[in-house]
Amino acid sequence: MRTRLAPNAQRALDVIGLGDEIRSLAAWQGEGGLRSPDGRWLSRTDNAAAAERFGGPLVLVHRATLIDRIAAGLPESAIRTNCPAYLVDPGVAGGRRAMIRTSDGTVEADLVVGADGIHSAVRGALFPDHPGPSYAGLTTWRVVVPAPPEPFAPHETWGRGALWGTQPLKDGRIYAYAAAAAPAGERADD
């Protein structure tokens, strides 16, 4: 749903000419911080202080927006969506190119991004002995909604076995998320 881009990630976007464009999407301009369940501030910071400490602002952008901006800079033939793909050969850095098989045939590439989810087939092909994901002990929820008319400081609230966070997006919406502890194999009540 959202991507939080630290300054080092933005420097990677600078390499492909997208850093300034993505930085222009930063909505967090003032204070924010961590709250207790009763609303009391536990710690506060502002984006200017974070930018000074880490060498640039923290940019929160909707993941679809980031993907669209990156994809716009690539040739149309470079992206295939909703197309099952199988890694045939991971290639060798500085040597042979990676090969993937799709419904369109076999494709060679300098870079293959395995954005195929938590049960990644690409991870399994590259690291067959990897144990896979492990349960973190949380049920999570995410939502993007229109911003309320009254401004508020972005924050995260921590409670016993639960958290809630809200962050503004540049387009006038709010990204909100929550998590609650739950035993493995179960989920927390909505």
Short mmCIF file of C-alpha atoms in Angstrom, two decimals:
data_model
loop_
_atom_site.label_atom_id
_atom_site.label_comp_id
_atom_site.label_asym_id
_atom_site.label_seq_id
_atom_site.Cartn_x
_atom_site.Cartn_y
_atom_site.Cartn_z
CA MET A 1 0.00 0.00 0.00
CA ARG A 2 2.65 2.52 0.94
CA THR A 3 6.37 2.75 0.67
CA ARG A 4 8.49 4.67 3.14
CA LEU A 5 11.59 5.88 1.33
CA ALA A 6 14.57 6.76 3.47
CA PRO A 7 17.29 9.04 2.03
CA ASN A 8 19.46 6.09 0.92
CA ALA A 9 16.55 4.70 -1.16
CA GLN A 10 16.02 8.14 -2.65
CA ARG A 11 19.69 8.27 -3.67
CA ALA A 12 19.10 5.04 -5.61
CA LEU A 13 16.19 6.80 -7.35
CA ASP A 14 18.56 9.72 -8.12
CA VAL A 15 20.66 7.29 -10.18
CA ILE A 16 17.72 6.65 -12.51
CA GLY A 17 16.64 10.31 -12.53
CA LEU A 18 13.57 9.96 -10.30
CA GLY A 19 14.84 11.22 -6.93
CA ASP A 20 13.60 14.82 -7.16
CA GLU A 21 10.23 13.76 -8.60
CA ILE A 22 9.63 11.29 -5.77
CA ARG A 23 10.88 13.77 -3.13
CA SER A 24 8.27 16.24 -4.45
CA LEU A 25 5.62 13.76 -3.27
CA ALA A 26 6.65 14.15 0.40
CA ALA A 27 3.57 15.12 2.40
CA TRP A 28 5.10 15.11 5.88
CA GLN A 29 6.35 18.66 6.48
CA GLY A 30 5.86 19.29 10.20
CA GLU A 31 5.92 17.34 13.43
CA GLY A 32 5.02 13.74 14.07
CA GLY A 33 5.89 11.09 16.55
CA LEU A 34 4.93 8.28 18.86
CA ARG A 35 1.84 8.34 21.13
CA SER A 36 0.52 6.29 24.02
CA PRO A 37 -3.00 4.79 23.75
CA ASP A 38 -4.43 7.76 25.69
CA GLY A 39 -3.04 10.16 23.04
CA ARG A 40 -0.10 11.48 25.07
CA TRP A 41 3.05 12.15 23.03
CA LEU A 42 5.86 9.76 23.98
CA SER A 43 8.35 11.20 21.50
CA ARG A 44 8.18 13.84 18.81
CA THR A 45 10.24 14.70 15.80
CA ASP A 46 9.83 16.68 12.63
CA ASN A 47 10.80 15.99 9.06
CA ALA A 48 13.40 18.78 9.02
CA ALA A 49 15.23 17.18 11.97
CA ALA A 50 15.02 13.75 10.33
CA ALA A 51 16.33 15.20 7.06
CA GLU A 52 19.26 16.84 8.87
CA ARG A 53 20.14 13.67 10.76
CA PHE A 54 19.79 11.21 7.85
CA GLY A 55 20.79 13.39 4.90
CA GLY A 56 17.35 13.92 3.39
CA PRO A 57 13.62 13.84 4.07
CA LEU A 58 11.59 10.74 4.75
CA VAL A 59 9.15 10.32 1.86
CA LEU A 60 5.96 8.31 2.24
CA VAL A 61 4.38 7.49 -1.11
CA HIS A 62 1.62 5.11 -2.18
CA ARG A 63 3.28 2.02 -3.64
CA ALA A 64 1.20 2.18 -6.84
CA THR A 65 2.37 5.77 -7.40
CA LEU A 66 6.02 4.78 -6.98
CA ILE A 67 5.64 1.80 -9.33
CA ASP A 68 3.86 3.95 -11.93
CA ARG A 69 6.64 6.58 -11.83
CA ILE A 70 9.39 3.98 -12.19
CA ALA A 71 7.51 2.10 -14.93
CA ALA A 72 6.96 5.33 -16.90
CA GLY A 73 10.72 5.56 -17.43
CA LEU A 74 11.05 2.06 -18.88
CA PRO A 75 10.32 0.84 -22.40
CA GLU A 76 6.87 -0.72 -22.63
CA SER A 77 8.43 -4.07 -23.57
CA ALA A 78 10.43 -4.17 -20.31
CA ILE A 79 7.43 -4.73 -18.05
CA ARG A 80 5.13 -7.71 -17.99
CA THR A 81 2.33 -7.79 -15.46
CA ASN A 82 -0.18 -10.50 -14.67
CA CYS A 83 2.11 -12.90 -16.51
CA PRO A 84 3.39 -16.00 -14.71
CA ALA A 85 7.18 -16.21 -14.94
CA TYR A 86 9.70 -18.81 -13.86
CA LEU A 87 13.36 -18.18 -13.23
CA VAL A 88 15.28 -20.55 -15.50
CA ASP A 89 18.78 -19.21 -14.81
CA PRO A 90 19.69 -16.47 -12.29
CA GLY A 91 22.70 -15.46 -14.39
CA VAL A 92 26.08 -14.37 -13.07
CA ALA A 93 27.09 -10.79 -12.21
CA GLY A 94 29.29 -9.52 -15.00
CA GLY A 95 28.70 -12.75 -16.95
CA ARG A 96 25.69 -14.46 -18.45
CA ARG A 97 22.31 -12.76 -18.24
CA ALA A 98 19.39 -14.03 -16.19
CA MET A 99 16.75 -16.03 -18.04
CA ILE A 100 13.07 -16.27 -17.23
CA ARG A 101 10.32 -18.21 -18.95
CA THR A 102 6.92 -16.58 -19.47
CA SER A 103 3.89 -17.39 -21.59
CA ASP A 104 5.60 -15.23 -24.27
CA GLY A 105 8.68 -17.49 -24.31
CA THR A 106 12.13 -17.22 -22.75
CA VAL A 107 13.45 -13.76 -21.91
CA GLU A 108 17.01 -12.71 -21.06
CA ALA A 109 17.53 -9.79 -18.72
CA ASP A 110 20.27 -7.91 -16.90
CA LEU A 111 17.95 -7.59 -13.90
CA VAL A 112 14.96 -9.61 -12.76
CA VAL A 113 12.88 -8.19 -9.93
CA GLY A 114 11.16 -11.00 -8.06
CA ALA A 115 8.20 -9.06 -6.68
CA ASP A 116 6.16 -12.22 -6.32
CA GLY A 117 5.02 -11.98 -2.73
CA ILE A 118 5.62 -13.59 0.62
CA HIS A 119 5.79 -17.12 -0.80
CA SER A 120 8.23 -16.04 -3.52
CA ALA A 121 9.07 -18.63 -6.17
CA VAL A 122 12.05 -16.47 -7.17
CA ARG A 123 13.48 -16.63 -3.63
CA GLY A 124 12.98 -20.40 -3.68
CA ALA A 125 14.82 -20.69 -7.00
CA LEU A 126 17.72 -18.49 -5.92
CA PHE A 127 17.96 -19.73 -2.33
CA PRO A 128 16.56 -23.28 -2.22
CA ASP A 129 17.66 -23.79 1.40
CA HIS A 130 16.02 -20.58 2.64
CA PRO A 131 13.50 -21.50 5.36
CA GLY A 132 10.90 -19.06 4.02
CA PRO A 133 8.89 -16.54 5.98
CA SER A 134 8.37 -16.94 9.70
CA TYR A 135 5.32 -15.79 11.60
CA ALA A 136 5.81 -12.38 13.22
CA GLY A 137 2.98 -12.81 15.72
CA LEU A 138 0.76 -10.05 14.33
CA THR A 139 -2.40 -9.57 12.33
CA THR A 140 -2.12 -6.37 10.27
CA TRP A 141 -4.53 -4.05 8.51
CA ARG A 142 -3.87 -1.25 6.00
CA VAL A 143 -6.20 1.28 4.41
CA VAL A 144 -6.00 4.47 2.34
CA VAL A 145 -8.86 6.93 2.95
CA PRO A 146 -9.64 10.60 2.24
CA ALA A 147 -8.01 12.95 4.74
CA PRO A 148 -10.24 14.56 7.35
CA PRO A 149 -10.82 18.32 7.01
CA GLU A 150 -8.83 19.04 10.20
CA PRO A 151 -5.05 18.64 9.88
CA PHE A 152 -3.25 16.37 12.35
CA ALA A 153 0.31 15.35 13.08
CA PRO A 154 1.29 12.00 11.59
CA HIS A 155 1.83 9.51 14.36
CA GLU A 156 2.09 5.95 15.50
CA THR A 157 0.34 4.84 18.69
CA TRP A 158 1.74 1.88 20.61
CA GLY A 159 -0.37 -0.11 23.05
CA ARG A 160 -0.08 -3.49 24.72
CA GLY A 161 0.17 -5.95 21.79
CA ALA A 162 -1.22 -3.44 19.28
CA LEU A 163 -0.31 -0.38 17.26
CA TRP A 164 -2.05 2.18 15.05
CA GLY A 165 -0.49 4.66 12.65
CA THR A 166 -1.61 7.39 10.30
CA GLN A 167 0.48 9.17 7.67
CA PRO A 168 -0.60 11.81 5.15
CA LEU A 169 -0.12 11.26 1.43
CA LYS A 170 0.55 14.15 -0.97
CA ASP A 171 -2.69 13.52 -2.88
CA GLY A 172 -4.93 14.43 0.07
CA ARG A 173 -5.46 10.91 1.38
CA ILE A 174 -4.35 9.27 4.62
CA TYR A 175 -2.53 5.97 4.84
CA ALA A 176 -3.55 4.20 8.06
CA TYR A 177 -2.30 0.90 9.43
CA ALA A 178 -2.81 -1.25 12.49
CA ALA A 179 -1.41 -4.43 13.99
CA ALA A 180 -2.49 -6.66 16.88
CA ALA A 181 -0.81 -9.65 18.48
CA ALA A 182 -2.25 -13.07 17.64
CA PRO A 183 -0.94 -16.63 18.12
CA ALA A 184 0.38 -18.51 15.09
CA GLY A 185 -2.43 -19.96 12.99
CA GLU A 186 -4.93 -17.43 14.38
CA ARG A 187 -5.78 -13.83 13.62
CA ALA A 188 -6.79 -10.92 15.82
CA ASP A 189 -10.42 -9.82 15.77
CA ASP A 190 -11.25 -6.99 13.39
#
